[in-house]
Tab-separated table of C-alpha atoms in Angstrom:
chain	number	residue	atom	x	y	z
Q	1	UNK	CA	13.024	-12.452	4.215
Q	2	UNK	CA	13.657	-8.837	3.782
Q	3	UNK	CA	11.209	-6.558	1.855
Q	4	UNK	CA	11.772	-2.906	1.463
Q	5	UNK	CA	8.225	-1.347	0.799
Q	6	UNK	CA	7.268	2.379	0.023
Q	7	UNK	CA	3.216	3.112	0.638
Q	8	UNK	CA	1.999	6.122	-1.066
Q	9	UNK	CA	-1.263	8.141	-1.252
Q	10	UNK	CA	-2.973	11.226	-0.109
Q	11	UNK	CA	-4.063	12.009	3.048
Q	12	UNK	CA	-7.002	10.274	4.254
Q	13	UNK	CA	-6.636	7.384	1.971
Q	14	UNK	CA	-5.614	4.784	4.401
Q	15	UNK	CA	-1.765	4.268	3.776
Q	16	UNK	CA	-1.023	4.676	7.322
Q	17	UNK	CA	-3.314	1.891	8.146
Q	18	UNK	CA	-1.851	-0.347	5.490
Q	19	UNK	CA	1.630	0.354	7.079
Q	20	UNK	CA	-0.009	-0.439	10.768
Q	21	UNK	CA	-1.196	-3.734	9.445
Q	22	UNK	CA	1.710	-4.984	7.870
Q	23	UNK	CA	3.794	-4.183	10.741
Q	24	UNK	CA	1.531	-5.683	13.158
Q	25	UNK	CA	1.819	-8.929	11.019
Q	26	UNK	CA	5.628	-8.661	10.667
Q	27	UNK	CA	6.146	-8.399	14.848
Q	28	UNK	CA	3.538	-11.158	15.515
Q	29	UNK	CA	6.028	-13.489	13.473
Q	30	UNK	CA	9.135	-11.918	15.393
Q	31	UNK	CA	10.208	-10.289	12.369
Q	32	UNK	CA	12.255	-6.674	12.538
Q	33	UNK	CA	10.605	-3.808	11.692
Q	34	UNK	CA	11.768	-0.050	10.503
Q	35	UNK	CA	9.260	2.443	9.353
Q	36	UNK	CA	9.555	6.084	8.253
Q	37	UNK	CA	6.296	8.424	7.413
Q	38	UNK	CA	5.893	11.557	5.590
Q	39	UNK	CA	2.286	12.784	6.338
Q	40	UNK	CA	2.632	16.422	7.632
Q	41	UNK	CA	0.207	17.420	5.053
Q	42	UNK	CA	-2.086	14.606	5.290
Q	43	UNK	CA	-4.625	17.138	6.847
Q	44	UNK	CA	-4.859	18.982	3.542
Q	45	UNK	CA	-4.778	16.176	1.150
Q	46	UNK	CA	-1.338	16.611	0.597
Q	47	UNK	CA	1.003	13.519	-0.300
Q	48	UNK	CA	1.655	10.614	2.144
Q	49	UNK	CA	4.446	8.523	2.072
Q	50	UNK	CA	6.049	5.914	4.418
Q	51	UNK	CA	9.326	3.547	3.963
Q	52	UNK	CA	8.579	0.099	5.745
Q	53	UNK	CA	11.095	-2.380	5.770
Q	54	UNK	CA	10.507	-5.940	7.402
Q	55	UNK	CA	12.926	-8.520	7.538
Q	56	UNK	CA	13.848	-11.971	9.314
Q	57	UNK	CA	17.520	-10.254	10.158
Q	58	UNK	CA	18.180	-6.914	12.038
Q	59	UNK	CA	17.565	-3.483	10.139
Q	60	UNK	CA	20.082	-0.503	10.419
Q	61	UNK	CA	17.563	2.345	9.110
Q	62	UNK	CA	14.458	3.118	8.519
Q	63	UNK	CA	15.196	4.716	5.250
Q	64	UNK	CA	15.649	2.380	1.835
Q	65	UNK	CA	18.530	3.375	-0.337
Q	66	UNK	CA	17.425	4.316	-3.973
Q	67	UNK	CA	16.852	1.741	-6.077
Q	68	UNK	CA	16.521	-0.813	-3.625
Q	69	UNK	CA	12.523	-0.637	-3.012
Q	70	UNK	CA	11.064	-3.972	-3.647
Q	71	UNK	CA	7.447	-2.694	-3.683
Q	72	UNK	CA	5.227	0.374	-4.129
Q	73	UNK	CA	1.925	0.353	-2.811
Q	74	UNK	CA	-0.076	3.081	-3.542
Q	75	UNK	CA	-3.667	4.151	-3.587
Q	76	UNK	CA	-3.077	7.150	-6.221
Q	77	UNK	CA	-1.408	6.775	-9.237
Q	78	UNK	CA	0.802	9.982	-9.797
Q	79	UNK	CA	2.070	9.198	-6.066
Q	80	UNK	CA	3.164	5.811	-7.234
Q	81	UNK	CA	4.776	7.662	-10.294
Q	82	UNK	CA	6.363	10.146	-7.799
Q	83	UNK	CA	8.807	6.990	-6.130
Q	84	UNK	CA	8.983	5.331	-9.306
Q	85	UNK	CA	12.636	6.142	-9.446
Q	86	UNK	CA	13.484	4.284	-6.090
Q	87	UNK	CA	12.264	0.898	-7.084
Q	88	UNK	CA	14.831	-2.156	-7.442
Q	89	UNK	CA	15.188	-3.087	-11.305
Q	90	UNK	CA	13.132	-6.112	-10.096
Q	91	UNK	CA	10.703	-4.106	-8.299
Q	92	UNK	CA	7.046	-3.893	-8.034
Q	93	UNK	CA	4.300	-1.482	-8.486
Q	94	UNK	CA	0.956	-2.008	-7.126
Q	95	UNK	CA	-1.562	1.128	-7.542
Q	96	UNK	CA	-5.007	2.501	-7.600
Q	97	UNK	CA	-5.965	3.596	-11.004
Q	98	UNK	CA	-8.619	6.276	-9.410
Q	99	UNK	CA	-6.854	9.672	-9.274
Q	100	UNK	CA	-7.168	11.953	-6.307
Q	101	UNK	CA	-6.992	15.322	-8.164
Q	102	UNK	CA	-6.158	17.886	-5.572
Q	103	UNK	CA	-3.805	20.144	-7.596
Q	104	UNK	CA	-5.136	22.208	-10.487
Q	105	UNK	CA	-1.803	21.004	-12.914
Q	106	UNK	CA	-2.588	17.253	-12.023
Q	107	UNK	CA	-1.344	15.426	-15.105
Q	108	UNK	CA	-3.288	13.654	-17.931
Q	109	UNK	CA	-4.258	10.082	-16.262
Q	110	UNK	CA	-2.995	8.341	-19.889
Q	111	UNK	CA	0.320	9.607	-19.433
Q	112	UNK	CA	0.567	8.720	-15.487
Q	113	UNK	CA	-0.791	5.056	-16.558
Q	114	UNK	CA	1.469	4.706	-19.687
Q	115	UNK	CA	4.546	5.606	-17.449
Q	116	UNK	CA	3.583	3.168	-14.819
Q	117	UNK	CA	2.981	0.353	-17.175
Q	118	UNK	CA	6.070	1.227	-18.804
Q	119	UNK	CA	7.853	-0.354	-15.947
Q	120	UNK	CA	6.591	-3.489	-16.210
Q	121	UNK	CA	5.901	-5.135	-12.890
Q	122	UNK	CA	3.108	-3.079	-12.528
Q	123	UNK	CA	-0.198	-4.157	-11.293
Q	124	UNK	CA	-3.451	-1.584	-11.655
Q	125	UNK	CA	-6.636	-1.849	-10.213
Q	126	UNK	CA	-9.791	0.106	-9.587
Q	127	UNK	CA	-9.469	-0.199	-6.011
Q	128	UNK	CA	-12.201	2.298	-4.906
Q	129	UNK	CA	-14.553	0.437	-7.250
Q	130	UNK	CA	-13.572	-2.922	-6.189
Q	131	UNK	CA	-14.074	-1.547	-2.359
Q	132	UNK	CA	-17.757	-0.013	-2.986
Q	133	UNK	CA	-18.940	-3.461	-4.696
Q	134	UNK	CA	-18.125	-5.200	-1.097
Q	135	UNK	CA	-18.341	-2.586	1.433
Q	136	UNK	CA	-17.615	0.908	0.999
Q	137	UNK	CA	-15.458	3.167	-0.840
Q	138	UNK	CA	-13.654	3.722	2.590
Q	139	UNK	CA	-12.240	0.370	2.337
Q	140	UNK	CA	-10.490	0.625	-0.816
Q	141	UNK	CA	-6.844	0.680	1.247
Q	142	UNK	CA	-7.561	-2.979	1.734
Q	143	UNK	CA	-8.609	-3.803	-1.525
Q	144	UNK	CA	-5.008	-2.590	-2.536
Q	145	UNK	CA	-3.183	-4.512	0.470
Q	146	UNK	CA	-5.418	-7.452	-0.660
Q	147	UNK	CA	-3.762	-7.284	-3.929
Q	148	UNK	CA	-0.301	-6.768	-2.382
Q	149	UNK	CA	-0.359	-9.405	-0.083
Q	150	UNK	CA	1.552	-12.009	-2.424
Q	151	UNK	CA	4.293	-9.544	-2.730
Q	152	UNK	CA	4.623	-8.988	0.823
Q	153	UNK	CA	6.371	-12.221	2.083
Q	154	UNK	CA	3.572	-12.776	4.527
Q	155	UNK	CA	0.406	-15.353	4.236
Q	156	UNK	CA	-2.722	-14.199	3.934
Q	157	UNK	CA	-3.889	-15.465	7.030
Q	158	UNK	CA	-0.999	-13.287	8.702
Q	159	UNK	CA	-2.523	-10.040	6.971
Q	160	UNK	CA	-6.238	-10.941	8.095
Q	161	UNK	CA	-5.298	-12.064	11.435
Q	162	UNK	CA	-3.805	-8.058	11.529
Q	163	UNK	CA	-6.636	-6.829	10.436
Q	164	UNK	CA	-8.865	-8.049	12.679
Q	165	UNK	CA	-6.109	-6.727	15.492
Q	166	UNK	CA	-6.146	-3.472	13.807
Q	167	UNK	CA	-9.689	-2.761	13.238
Q	168	UNK	CA	-10.779	-4.794	16.556
Q	169	UNK	CA	-11.966	-1.555	18.420
Q	170	UNK	CA	-14.205	-0.705	15.735
Q	171	UNK	CA	-16.475	-3.635	15.848
Q	172	UNK	CA	-17.232	-6.605	13.742
Q	173	UNK	CA	-18.902	-4.682	11.058
Q	174	UNK	CA	-15.749	-2.900	10.102
Q	175	UNK	CA	-13.691	-6.036	10.436
Q	176	UNK	CA	-15.889	-7.577	8.263
Q	177	UNK	CA	-15.988	-4.950	5.607
Q	178	UNK	CA	-12.063	-4.691	5.697
Q	179	UNK	CA	-11.817	-8.361	5.301
Q	180	UNK	CA	-14.301	-8.065	2.267
Q	181	UNK	CA	-12.421	-5.280	0.751
Q	182	UNK	CA	-9.063	-7.306	1.087
Q	183	UNK	CA	-10.337	-10.732	0.181
Q	184	UNK	CA	-11.395	-8.626	-3.148
Q	185	UNK	CA	-8.336	-7.134	-3.996
Q	186	UNK	CA	-6.587	-10.507	-3.251
Q	187	UNK	CA	-8.994	-12.110	-5.775
Q	188	UNK	CA	-7.660	-9.339	-8.564
Q	189	UNK	CA	-4.473	-10.820	-8.989
Q	190	UNK	CA	-3.219	-10.241	-12.575
């Protein structure tokens, strides 16, 4: 099993937390893992991207060749669109539909969503709204992770155990909020 994943979003949305959780699950299963992150602008609301490669076989590089990405997981629709040319022909996109408008020239949302939909293998959901219903807006990244889990090649239990491990130091309420948001995302499969 091999999955090449791009995680995308804006600084502060929790993209790197998703990468940590997936990575934790893969390592607990004795899988190979390579990760490269670009997050220098995250303090200023800039784009954040992480290449995450997990496999049962050794991985030579942390960078994913163009056109070989299996899955784009994005908390921001324009950021998903930014990496669409990296997708494999049968690759999937899972993205939040709620924009983080941080530039004056942010494109029209209808255009962004239409272009994402034209790819074909695209799941879009209002992660922040779903997270607010079950926990808090801060858990929108866990909603996205829940929706993406069936495509990761890892079990739901593997990811839940990793959520517990990653958030263990923050207390039971934070763990439970993140698990509730994860379950809500998992339930929103299309």
